[in-house]
């Protein structure tokens, strides 16, 4: 029933039951919801109902809810929870989510919150907090079930039964030797398909691919994507198993990466989202803008170098924005192809040559098309065939240059191990302004006697 | 041993064994590789070794290899396979991959290939080919194991044992009623944790979230991301189970989507990758470029409207590229924030107002900073305080306008159900050219008597 309701209907219904203290009906409704839906409901509820809402939820539900919220709402909930519920909720939360959340708090606050938790959970969370957030260690969970290779299938299942709630999102058991080194994995499927008395040693998969705990999260994501894994074990420098990264965390990495790419592409620096404040957002955007402002002045000084030419034929100024703009546009298009291409595959020498030749071909084709088009337009608009020739041939040249700049600059950055996405759209655009104005006024100066 | 080798070492080793006909050693090496690695190896091998390489592989290995390659290489392999291996390989391939591959061939070729397959596999592939590629139906597999709710756990496991190879990447059994309607799911974990004689009815999860077979692939991806699923069942209009979408297919959707976003952002039209030919790439890029060319001419005609002003103070032209460029840059930054934000969350009225106010604040801050900076620079460069005032105040105004345009235009498009990413960087940049030049020359004209 609940699944057919709109968000607003659901919110109103919940408010009604909160007001009428119908704890039981409230629970039947909440019971139907997935954690994500619970979080949407919480966000839709007016603030004044939040405290009662939390009071009506079980610790399990609160733990599920917290994991779907952003940092601000999470901290709000932690503050609202009484001393009676807080420890239970903390113990129930996934330790990797908890470590992320605590990472955003002050040291005092972290100690205060950890103090209410069970000793072993405390230690487990503290272990996770050691790793930087964007590494395998930062996104892994350290709740998994491990067995030894001399176990039988029956013993493995018995151990799983005891520790099942530790490993809710996992579909594998991990086989460790006496030094805690990872020697194999067994899927739940393997357990089901095997005879109950078989040895784990005989059914486990031994050529396990694992990642180092310090590996970058993008490397982990790429691994899971390439091999179609649903989880990947994380080991320390001595090959001991320390945690598991699951595919749902990797999806978040992919989304975050795509956002960062687009952010860099637009030169907006570190991630700015809908909740970033105006001042923070400005501070993140200004450095790039000021750099681009000075680059823009370089264009200005090029024009000022051709002051005489411009003074004589003011009509040249009419085509300036179009020429500079088009060069920037084609450069941005090429850049987008390169940035996304490099995000998904590596390039060898042959591929680089092929790509540059292709883009040169593209530059020739669009340069010819647009050059001829604008030559005709300029001729008819200003009545001067020479102006048409100047504008058309300039555009032809600048489109080729712009296309190549948009290809070659990110490739050079990539070669120098700099993320090519920082050769952002605006940077390419501004550089292309400089190239195109030089070509345009250079050409015009050559023909100046015919233009006047 | 193989895992420690570089790609080049591995390729050379394989060539050696191919030449020496060491089929056995060849197999021990191949056996260590994941399908992805096998595909990398195949691509690294010179073409002349491909036929022998395929000859040395088992049909299982060829099926795994094909699924990791692009369409061109896939078709090449199909053509190289003899009539003895082709049918086996086809039967072994995942039906969804096979349907995708066949979708790229001519009708004759499809019939020819399908004809060699087993009757039931043929039918299953044909069923999948009915659905457009970017829908739930287009990315689902129709190989899964289903049970009925009156089954016991033992009976379910027995059925799984028979059909296990059908459902290699799945971790759930699907419970159907007599009309094939989906009534529940049971995870392999549930089966392991339950008593062998329990009824499926008692342990199955009934509030299953499914998607319609015609749903857009992005909707499926969003669902899996939100709920941290590793697969989602796909049903037809009568709620009958027709297939399963797994998380690995969804990761591909996310990557594809991010590429499309950046492509639209750069106005390069339909996806262009490293393998697209120059002519195709040009044809995809030209329509946008020609539109932008005409928009660029609008900027030109604005300047021509202020010809007299420009004639009198040519120095005004020096600051044109900077003002137009900066307005475009700030607009692009705002656009990136909106496009990525909308990709991950929906916006209500309150959020829209908050976002626009924030961006207005950002415009004010960066407008003031950059405006003051350029006013000083213009004064010192050209020695005219009035020119400094004109340039500075214009930049202040155009940065506010540019920031708002980059925010409001994509929001309006979103409201009109047009993908906001089509309000691409170049489009916003070009529109902002027009706004900024009008403001700049308008301001300058007001002060023209002081400027001369």
Short mmCIF file of C-alpha atoms in Angstrom, two decimals, chain A:
data_model
loop_
_atom_site.label_atom_id
_atom_site.label_comp_id
_atom_site.label_asym_id
_atom_site.label_seq_id
_atom_site.Cartn_x
_atom_site.Cartn_y
_atom_site.Cartn_z
CA UNK A 1 0.00 0.00 0.00
CA UNK A 2 2.72 2.40 1.05
CA UNK A 3 4.61 1.70 -2.16
CA UNK A 4 1.83 3.29 -4.24
CA UNK A 5 1.79 6.56 -2.27
CA UNK A 6 3.46 9.77 -3.37
CA UNK A 7 6.13 11.28 -1.12
CA UNK A 8 3.76 14.02 0.03
CA UNK A 9 0.96 11.62 0.91
CA UNK A 10 3.37 9.50 2.87
CA UNK A 11 4.74 12.51 4.76
CA UNK A 12 1.25 13.69 5.70
CA UNK A 13 0.25 10.21 6.83
CA UNK A 14 3.33 9.95 9.05
CA UNK A 15 2.71 13.39 10.59
CA UNK A 16 -0.84 12.32 11.36
CA UNK A 17 0.30 9.17 13.15
CA UNK A 18 3.03 11.06 14.99
CA UNK A 19 0.48 13.55 16.27
CA UNK A 20 -1.98 10.86 17.23
CA UNK A 21 0.76 8.80 18.91
CA UNK A 22 -0.16 5.72 16.82
CA UNK A 23 3.15 4.02 17.39
CA UNK A 24 1.94 0.69 16.06
CA UNK A 25 0.49 1.93 12.74
CA UNK A 26 3.56 4.12 12.39
CA UNK A 27 5.73 1.00 12.65
CA UNK A 28 3.72 -0.96 10.04
CA UNK A 29 4.30 1.87 7.58
CA UNK A 30 8.00 2.33 8.35
CA UNK A 31 8.47 -1.40 8.05
CA UNK A 32 7.56 -1.21 4.36
CA UNK A 33 10.27 1.32 3.56
CA UNK A 34 13.80 0.81 2.29
CA UNK A 35 16.54 2.86 4.06
CA UNK A 36 16.66 5.30 1.13
CA UNK A 37 12.92 5.93 1.34
CA UNK A 38 13.18 6.41 5.09
CA UNK A 39 15.81 9.08 4.50
CA UNK A 40 13.62 10.84 1.91
CA UNK A 41 10.75 10.80 4.41
CA UNK A 42 12.97 12.22 7.16
CA UNK A 43 14.13 15.05 4.89
CA UNK A 44 10.53 15.82 3.85
CA UNK A 45 9.31 15.98 7.46
CA UNK A 46 9.23 19.50 8.95
CA UNK A 47 12.04 19.91 11.53
CA UNK A 48 9.68 20.11 14.47
CA UNK A 49 8.60 16.49 13.95
CA UNK A 50 12.14 15.10 13.80
CA UNK A 51 12.59 14.41 17.53
CA UNK A 52 9.35 12.48 17.86
CA UNK A 53 10.04 10.64 14.61
CA UNK A 54 13.35 9.41 15.98
CA UNK A 55 11.67 8.44 19.24
CA UNK A 56 9.23 6.21 17.35
CA UNK A 57 11.95 4.45 15.34
CA UNK A 58 13.81 1.36 16.52
CA UNK A 59 17.63 1.58 16.85
CA UNK A 60 17.93 -0.65 13.74
CA UNK A 61 15.82 1.77 11.74
CA UNK A 62 17.78 4.78 12.99
CA UNK A 63 21.05 3.08 12.03
CA UNK A 64 19.69 2.40 8.54
CA UNK A 65 18.38 5.98 8.27
CA UNK A 66 21.65 7.63 9.33
CA UNK A 67 23.62 5.83 6.66
CA UNK A 68 21.52 7.38 3.91
CA UNK A 69 21.79 11.00 5.11
CA UNK A 70 24.38 13.69 4.49
CA UNK A 71 26.88 14.69 7.19
CA UNK A 72 24.82 17.63 8.50
CA UNK A 73 21.67 15.58 9.06
CA UNK A 74 23.71 12.73 10.55
CA UNK A 75 25.24 14.97 13.18
CA UNK A 76 21.80 16.46 13.92
CA UNK A 77 20.46 12.97 14.62
CA UNK A 78 23.39 11.98 16.80
CA UNK A 79 22.77 15.08 18.90
CA UNK A 80 19.06 14.33 19.23
CA UNK A 81 19.55 10.71 20.29
CA UNK A 82 19.44 10.18 24.03
CA UNK A 83 22.13 8.25 25.92
CA UNK A 84 19.84 5.24 25.96
CA UNK A 85 19.64 4.84 22.16
CA UNK A 86 22.95 6.30 20.98
CA UNK A 87 25.21 3.32 21.88
CA UNK A 88 22.87 0.76 20.31
CA UNK A 89 22.56 2.78 17.11
CA UNK A 90 26.33 3.23 16.87
CA UNK A 91 26.93 -0.48 17.35
CA UNK A 92 24.41 -1.28 14.64
CA UNK A 93 25.84 1.09 12.04
CA UNK A 94 28.22 -0.20 9.35
CA UNK A 95 31.67 0.60 10.68
CA UNK A 96 32.87 2.16 7.44
CA UNK A 97 29.95 4.62 7.42
CA UNK A 98 30.53 5.37 11.08
CA UNK A 99 34.23 6.01 10.47
CA UNK A 100 33.34 8.42 7.63
CA UNK A 101 30.87 10.23 9.85
CA UNK A 102 33.27 10.53 12.77
CA UNK A 103 35.96 11.79 10.37
CA UNK A 104 33.86 14.94 9.99
CA UNK A 105 33.69 15.68 13.73
CA UNK A 106 36.13 17.28 16.15
CA UNK A 107 38.51 15.07 18.16
CA UNK A 108 36.60 15.74 21.41
CA UNK A 109 33.30 14.81 19.86
CA UNK A 110 34.79 11.63 18.34
CA UNK A 111 36.07 10.50 21.75
CA UNK A 112 32.70 11.28 23.33
CA UNK A 113 30.80 9.22 20.77
CA UNK A 114 33.25 6.30 20.66
CA UNK A 115 33.17 6.11 24.47
CA UNK A 116 29.55 4.91 24.47
CA UNK A 117 30.28 2.02 22.10
CA UNK A 118 31.27 -1.55 22.87
CA UNK A 119 35.02 -1.98 23.29
CA UNK A 120 35.46 -4.18 20.18
CA UNK A 121 33.32 -1.94 17.96
CA UNK A 122 35.28 1.07 19.18
CA UNK A 123 38.53 -0.59 18.15
CA UNK A 124 37.14 -1.63 14.80
CA UNK A 125 35.98 1.92 14.00
CA UNK A 126 39.29 3.39 15.17
CA UNK A 127 41.13 1.00 12.84
CA UNK A 128 39.09 2.19 9.88
CA UNK A 129 39.65 5.86 10.73
CA UNK A 130 43.37 5.41 10.17
CA UNK A 131 42.95 5.36 6.38
CA UNK A 132 42.47 8.45 4.19
CA UNK A 133 38.89 8.65 2.86
CA UNK A 134 39.69 8.24 -0.85
CA UNK A 135 41.68 4.99 -0.51
CA UNK A 136 40.65 1.34 -0.44
CA UNK A 137 41.05 1.50 3.35
CA UNK A 138 38.79 4.53 3.50
CA UNK A 139 35.87 2.90 1.71
CA UNK A 140 36.19 -0.70 2.93
CA UNK A 141 34.18 -2.39 5.65
CA UNK A 142 36.01 -4.52 8.20
CA UNK A 143 33.01 -6.67 9.03
CA UNK A 144 33.31 -9.93 7.15
CA UNK A 145 33.33 -13.63 7.95
CA UNK A 146 36.54 -15.58 7.56
CA UNK A 147 37.23 -19.29 7.71
CA UNK A 148 40.22 -21.61 7.42
CA UNK A 149 40.90 -23.98 4.59
CA UNK A 150 40.72 -27.12 6.72
CA UNK A 151 37.06 -26.32 7.53
CA UNK A 152 34.36 -28.48 5.98
CA UNK A 153 31.43 -26.85 4.18
CA UNK A 154 29.32 -27.67 7.25
CA UNK A 155 31.74 -25.89 9.60
CA UNK A 156 31.84 -22.88 7.28
CA UNK A 157 28.05 -22.66 7.24
CA UNK A 158 27.96 -22.99 11.03
CA UNK A 159 30.38 -20.10 11.40
CA UNK A 160 28.38 -18.04 8.90
CA UNK A 161 25.22 -18.68 10.94
CA UNK A 162 26.86 -17.22 14.04
CA UNK A 163 28.34 -14.16 12.38
CA UNK A 164 25.78 -13.62 9.60
CA UNK A 165 24.67 -10.18 10.75
CA UNK A 166 28.29 -9.02 10.53
CA UNK A 167 28.37 -9.53 6.81
CA UNK A 168 25.04 -8.36 5.54
CA UNK A 169 26.05 -7.15 2.10
CA UNK A 170 28.61 -9.83 1.39
CA UNK A 171 28.26 -12.93 -0.75
CA UNK A 172 31.63 -14.56 -0.04
CA UNK A 173 33.51 -16.15 2.84
CA UNK A 174 37.21 -15.37 3.00
CA UNK A 175 39.75 -18.12 3.65
CA UNK A 176 42.76 -17.07 5.78
CA UNK A 177 45.85 -19.00 6.83
CA UNK A 178 47.34 -18.92 10.34
CA UNK A 179 49.08 -15.57 9.60
CA UNK A 180 45.74 -14.06 8.56
CA UNK A 181 46.92 -14.02 4.97
CA UNK A 182 44.21 -14.33 2.33
CA UNK A 183 44.52 -17.69 0.59
CA UNK A 184 41.13 -18.11 -1.06
CA UNK A 185 37.46 -17.21 -1.29
CA UNK A 186 34.29 -19.29 -1.28
CA UNK A 187 31.02 -17.87 -2.54
CA UNK A 188 27.73 -18.64 -0.83
CA UNK A 189 26.83 -20.26 -4.13
CA UNK A 190 29.82 -22.63 -3.90
CA UNK A 191 28.71 -23.59 -0.39
CA UNK A 192 25.19 -24.37 -1.63
CA UNK A 193 26.41 -26.42 -4.57
CA UNK A 194 28.97 -28.45 -2.61
CA UNK A 195 28.58 -31.54 -0.55
CA UNK A 196 28.22 -30.71 3.15
CA UNK A 197 31.34 -32.70 4.11
CA UNK A 198 33.67 -31.35 1.43
CA UNK A 199 36.77 -29.50 2.57
CA UNK A 200 36.91 -25.75 1.91
CA UNK A 201 40.40 -26.38 0.53
CA UNK A 202 38.87 -28.39 -2.33
CA UNK A 203 36.20 -25.92 -3.33
CA UNK A 204 37.78 -22.53 -2.66
CA UNK A 205 38.93 -20.22 -5.43
CA UNK A 206 42.61 -19.48 -4.88
CA UNK A 207 43.59 -16.99 -7.57
CA UNK A 208 41.97 -14.16 -5.67
CA UNK A 209 42.51 -10.62 -6.92
CA UNK A 210 42.89 -8.22 -3.98
CA UNK A 211 43.86 -4.57 -3.58
CA UNK A 212 46.29 -2.94 -1.20
CA UNK A 213 44.71 -0.94 1.61
CA UNK A 214 46.50 2.23 0.44
CA UNK A 215 45.34 1.92 -3.18
CA UNK A 216 43.44 4.89 -4.58
CA UNK A 217 39.66 4.41 -4.58
CA UNK A 218 39.61 4.99 -8.36
CA UNK A 219 41.93 2.02 -8.81
CA UNK A 220 39.56 -0.15 -6.75
CA UNK A 221 36.61 1.10 -8.79
CA UNK A 222 38.35 0.35 -12.08
CA UNK A 223 39.17 -3.18 -10.85
CA UNK A 224 35.59 -3.95 -9.87
CA UNK A 225 34.32 -2.53 -13.15
CA UNK A 226 36.78 -4.48 -15.32
CA UNK A 227 36.27 -7.82 -13.66
CA UNK A 228 32.54 -7.45 -12.92
CA UNK A 229 33.17 -8.18 -9.23
CA UNK A 230 30.62 -7.47 -6.53
CA UNK A 231 33.30 -7.07 -3.89
CA UNK A 232 37.07 -7.10 -3.64
CA UNK A 233 39.19 -8.04 -0.61
CA UNK A 234 41.60 -5.43 0.78
CA UNK A 235 44.99 -6.54 2.15
CA UNK A 236 47.78 -4.76 4.01
CA UNK A 237 51.44 -4.72 2.95
CA UNK A 238 51.92 -8.21 4.46
CA UNK A 239 49.01 -9.60 2.38
CA UNK A 240 46.83 -9.93 5.49
CA UNK A 241 43.11 -9.40 4.92
CA UNK A 242 41.97 -6.13 6.52
CA UNK A 243 38.63 -5.46 4.86
CA UNK A 244 36.27 -5.71 1.91
CA UNK A 245 35.17 -3.07 -0.59
CA UNK A 246 31.67 -3.74 -1.93
CA UNK A 247 30.27 -2.70 -5.30
CA UNK A 248 27.78 -0.21 -3.83
CA UNK A 249 30.65 1.88 -2.47
CA UNK A 250 32.30 1.70 -5.87
CA UNK A 251 29.21 3.09 -7.60
CA UNK A 252 29.49 6.11 -5.30
CA UNK A 253 33.13 6.45 -6.38
CA UNK A 254 32.11 6.48 -10.05
CA UNK A 255 29.50 9.17 -9.44
CA UNK A 256 31.94 11.26 -7.41
CA UNK A 257 34.57 10.88 -10.14
CA UNK A 258 32.19 11.99 -12.89
CA UNK A 259 31.26 15.05 -10.80
CA UNK A 260 34.90 15.89 -10.27
CA UNK A 261 35.63 15.55 -13.98
CA UNK A 262 32.85 17.92 -14.90
CA UNK A 263 33.88 20.30 -12.11
CA UNK A 264 37.45 20.40 -13.35
CA UNK A 265 36.19 20.72 -16.90
CA UNK A 266 34.34 23.87 -15.87
CA UNK A 267 37.32 25.01 -13.76
CA UNK A 268 35.21 25.24 -10.64
CA UNK A 269 37.90 23.68 -8.48
CA UNK A 270 36.94 21.41 -5.63
CA UNK A 271 33.45 20.00 -5.62
CA UNK A 272 30.69 22.54 -5.18
CA UNK A 273 27.24 21.10 -4.61
CA UNK A 274 23.78 22.50 -3.91
CA UNK A 275 24.57 22.83 -0.20
CA UNK A 276 27.87 24.71 -0.48
CA UNK A 277 27.61 28.28 0.88
CA UNK A 278 28.07 31.32 -1.39
CA UNK A 279 31.35 32.39 0.23
CA UNK A 280 32.92 28.91 0.11
CA UNK A 281 31.77 28.47 -3.48
CA UNK A 282 33.23 31.86 -4.45
CA UNK A 283 36.55 31.09 -2.80
CA UNK A 284 36.76 27.80 -4.68
CA UNK A 285 35.91 29.43 -8.02
CA UNK A 286 37.92 32.66 -7.77
CA UNK A 287 41.50 31.37 -8.21
CA UNK A 288 40.67 29.95 -11.62
CA UNK A 289 38.70 33.02 -12.63
CA UNK A 290 41.54 35.36 -11.70
CA UNK A 291 44.02 33.25 -13.67
CA UNK A 292 41.65 33.36 -16.64
CA UNK A 293 41.21 37.11 -16.20
CA UNK A 294 44.93 37.62 -16.72
CA UNK A 295 44.93 35.25 -19.69
CA UNK A 296 42.04 37.33 -21.08
CA UNK A 297 44.21 40.42 -20.76
CA UNK A 298 46.85 38.70 -22.88
CA UNK A 299 44.20 38.54 -25.64
CA UNK A 300 43.61 42.24 -25.01
CA UNK A 301 47.28 43.07 -25.40
CA UNK A 302 47.37 41.16 -28.69
CA UNK A 303 44.54 43.33 -29.95
CA UNK A 304 46.31 46.41 -28.66
CA UNK A 305 49.34 45.32 -30.71
CA UNK A 306 47.11 45.53 -33.78
CA UNK A 307 45.56 48.85 -32.69
CA UNK A 308 46.49 50.50 -35.96
CA UNK A 309 44.90 47.80 -38.09
CA UNK A 310 41.76 47.90 -35.99
CA UNK A 311 41.64 51.71 -36.07
CA UNK A 312 41.65 51.58 -39.87
CA UNK A 313 39.04 48.82 -40.28
CA UNK A 314 36.69 48.83 -37.29
CA UNK A 315 34.57 46.19 -39.04
CA UNK A 316 37.27 43.68 -38.08
CA UNK A 317 36.01 43.91 -34.51
CA UNK A 318 32.58 42.62 -35.55
CA UNK A 319 34.02 39.16 -36.30
CA UNK A 320 36.29 38.96 -33.27
CA UNK A 321 33.83 37.30 -30.86
CA UNK A 322 32.76 34.78 -33.50
CA UNK A 323 36.30 33.74 -34.42
CA UNK A 324 37.52 33.54 -30.83
CA UNK A 325 34.31 31.79 -29.73
CA UNK A 326 34.35 29.16 -32.48
CA UNK A 327 37.99 28.32 -31.81
CA UNK A 328 37.17 27.88 -28.14
CA UNK A 329 34.13 25.75 -28.96
CA UNK A 330 35.90 23.29 -31.19
CA UNK A 331 38.73 23.06 -28.64
CA UNK A 332 36.24 22.25 -25.89
CA UNK A 333 34.66 19.54 -28.04
CA UNK A 334 38.03 17.90 -28.63
CA UNK A 335 38.92 18.21 -24.98
CA UNK A 336 35.74 16.40 -23.92
CA UNK A 337 36.56 13.47 -26.22
CA UNK A 338 40.08 13.19 -24.81
CA UNK A 339 39.16 13.59 -21.13
CA UNK A 340 36.45 10.93 -21.19
CA UNK A 341 38.50 8.63 -23.40
CA UNK A 342 41.42 8.76 -20.99
CA UNK A 343 39.08 8.11 -18.06
CA UNK A 344 38.22 4.72 -19.48
CA UNK A 345 41.30 3.51 -21.34
CA UNK A 346 45.05 3.89 -21.49
CA UNK A 347 46.70 5.24 -24.59
CA UNK A 348 49.82 3.92 -26.30
CA UNK A 349 51.92 5.74 -28.88
CA UNK A 350 49.96 4.31 -31.83
CA UNK A 351 46.64 5.37 -30.36
CA UNK A 352 47.93 8.90 -29.70
CA UNK A 353 49.07 9.30 -33.31
CA UNK A 354 45.76 7.93 -34.55
CA UNK A 355 43.81 10.33 -32.32
CA UNK A 356 45.78 13.39 -33.33
CA UNK A 357 45.44 12.51 -37.03
CA UNK A 358 41.70 12.03 -36.58
CA UNK A 359 41.32 15.40 -34.87
CA UNK A 360 43.44 17.04 -37.57
CA UNK A 361 41.02 15.57 -40.10
CA UNK A 362 38.09 16.91 -38.09
CA UNK A 363 39.76 20.34 -37.94
CA UNK A 364 40.18 20.33 -41.74
CA UNK A 365 36.56 19.36 -42.38
CA UNK A 366 34.93 21.78 -39.96
CA UNK A 367 37.48 24.49 -40.83
CA UNK A 368 36.61 24.23 -44.53
CA UNK A 369 32.85 24.13 -43.91
CA UNK A 370 32.71 27.01 -41.43
CA UNK A 371 35.38 29.03 -43.25
CA UNK A 372 33.46 28.96 -46.55
CA UNK A 373 30.20 29.75 -44.75
CA UNK A 374 31.57 32.77 -42.91
CA UNK A 375 33.45 34.07 -45.98
CA UNK A 376 30.10 34.26 -47.81
CA UNK A 377 28.35 35.88 -44.87
CA UNK A 378 31.10 38.47 -44.32
CA UNK A 379 31.09 39.32 -48.01
CA UNK A 380 27.34 39.89 -48.13
CA UNK A 381 27.15 41.70 -44.78
CA UNK A 382 30.06 44.12 -45.24
CA UNK A 383 30.14 44.13 -49.05
CA UNK A 384 33.88 43.47 -49.14
CA UNK A 385 35.21 40.32 -50.86
CA UNK A 386 38.63 40.85 -49.25
CA UNK A 387 37.07 41.01 -45.77
CA UNK A 388 35.27 37.77 -46.63
CA UNK A 389 38.59 36.22 -47.61
CA UNK A 390 40.33 37.44 -44.44
CA UNK A 391 37.58 36.27 -42.08
CA UNK A 392 37.05 32.96 -43.87
CA UNK A 393 40.71 31.99 -44.10
CA UNK A 394 41.31 33.04 -40.48
CA UNK A 395 38.44 30.89 -39.28
CA UNK A 396 39.72 27.97 -41.36
CA UNK A 397 43.15 28.23 -39.74
CA UNK A 398 41.95 28.89 -36.20
CA UNK A 399 39.51 25.96 -36.24
CA UNK A 400 42.37 23.61 -37.14
CA UNK A 401 44.57 25.13 -34.42
CA UNK A 402 41.76 25.07 -31.88
CA UNK A 403 40.89 21.44 -32.55
CA UNK A 404 44.52 20.40 -32.24
CA UNK A 405 45.07 22.47 -29.08
CA UNK A 406 42.03 20.82 -27.48
CA UNK A 407 43.56 17.42 -28.28
CA UNK A 408 47.27 17.92 -27.75
CA UNK A 409 47.24 19.98 -24.52
CA UNK A 410 45.34 17.37 -22.46
CA UNK A 411 47.48 14.59 -23.97
CA UNK A 412 50.65 16.41 -22.89
CA UNK A 413 49.23 16.89 -19.39
CA UNK A 414 48.34 13.19 -19.29
CA UNK A 415 51.87 12.31 -20.39
CA UNK A 416 53.24 14.51 -17.56
CA UNK A 417 50.96 12.62 -15.13
CA UNK A 418 48.75 15.68 -14.61
CA UNK A 419 45.01 14.98 -14.71
CA UNK A 420 43.99 16.15 -18.22
CA UNK A 421 40.65 17.40 -16.93
CA UNK A 422 42.43 20.35 -15.31
CA UNK A 423 43.08 21.58 -18.83
CA UNK A 424 39.56 22.72 -18.27
CA UNK A 425 37.13 24.07 -20.83
CA UNK A 426 37.74 27.70 -19.82
CA UNK A 427 41.51 27.29 -19.96
CA UNK A 428 41.40 25.79 -23.46
CA UNK A 429 38.88 28.46 -24.46
CA UNK A 430 41.06 31.27 -23.18
CA UNK A 431 44.23 29.89 -24.79
CA UNK A 432 42.34 29.49 -28.04
CA UNK A 433 41.26 33.15 -27.76
CA UNK A 434 44.91 34.10 -27.82
CA UNK A 435 45.77 31.85 -30.76
CA UNK A 436 42.77 32.90 -32.80
CA UNK A 437 43.14 36.66 -32.31
CA UNK A 438 46.80 36.47 -33.34
CA UNK A 439 45.92 34.58 -36.52
CA UNK A 440 42.97 36.83 -37.30
CA UNK A 441 44.69 40.18 -36.87
CA UNK A 442 47.87 38.81 -38.42
CA UNK A 443 45.97 37.84 -41.57
CA UNK A 444 44.06 41.12 -41.57
CA UNK A 445 47.29 43.15 -41.28
CA UNK A 446 48.68 41.37 -44.33
CA UNK A 447 45.68 42.45 -46.36
CA UNK A 448 45.22 45.84 -44.69
CA UNK A 449 45.87 47.86 -47.85
CA UNK A 450 43.08 46.03 -49.69
CA UNK A 451 40.67 46.27 -46.76
CA UNK A 452 40.64 50.06 -46.48
#
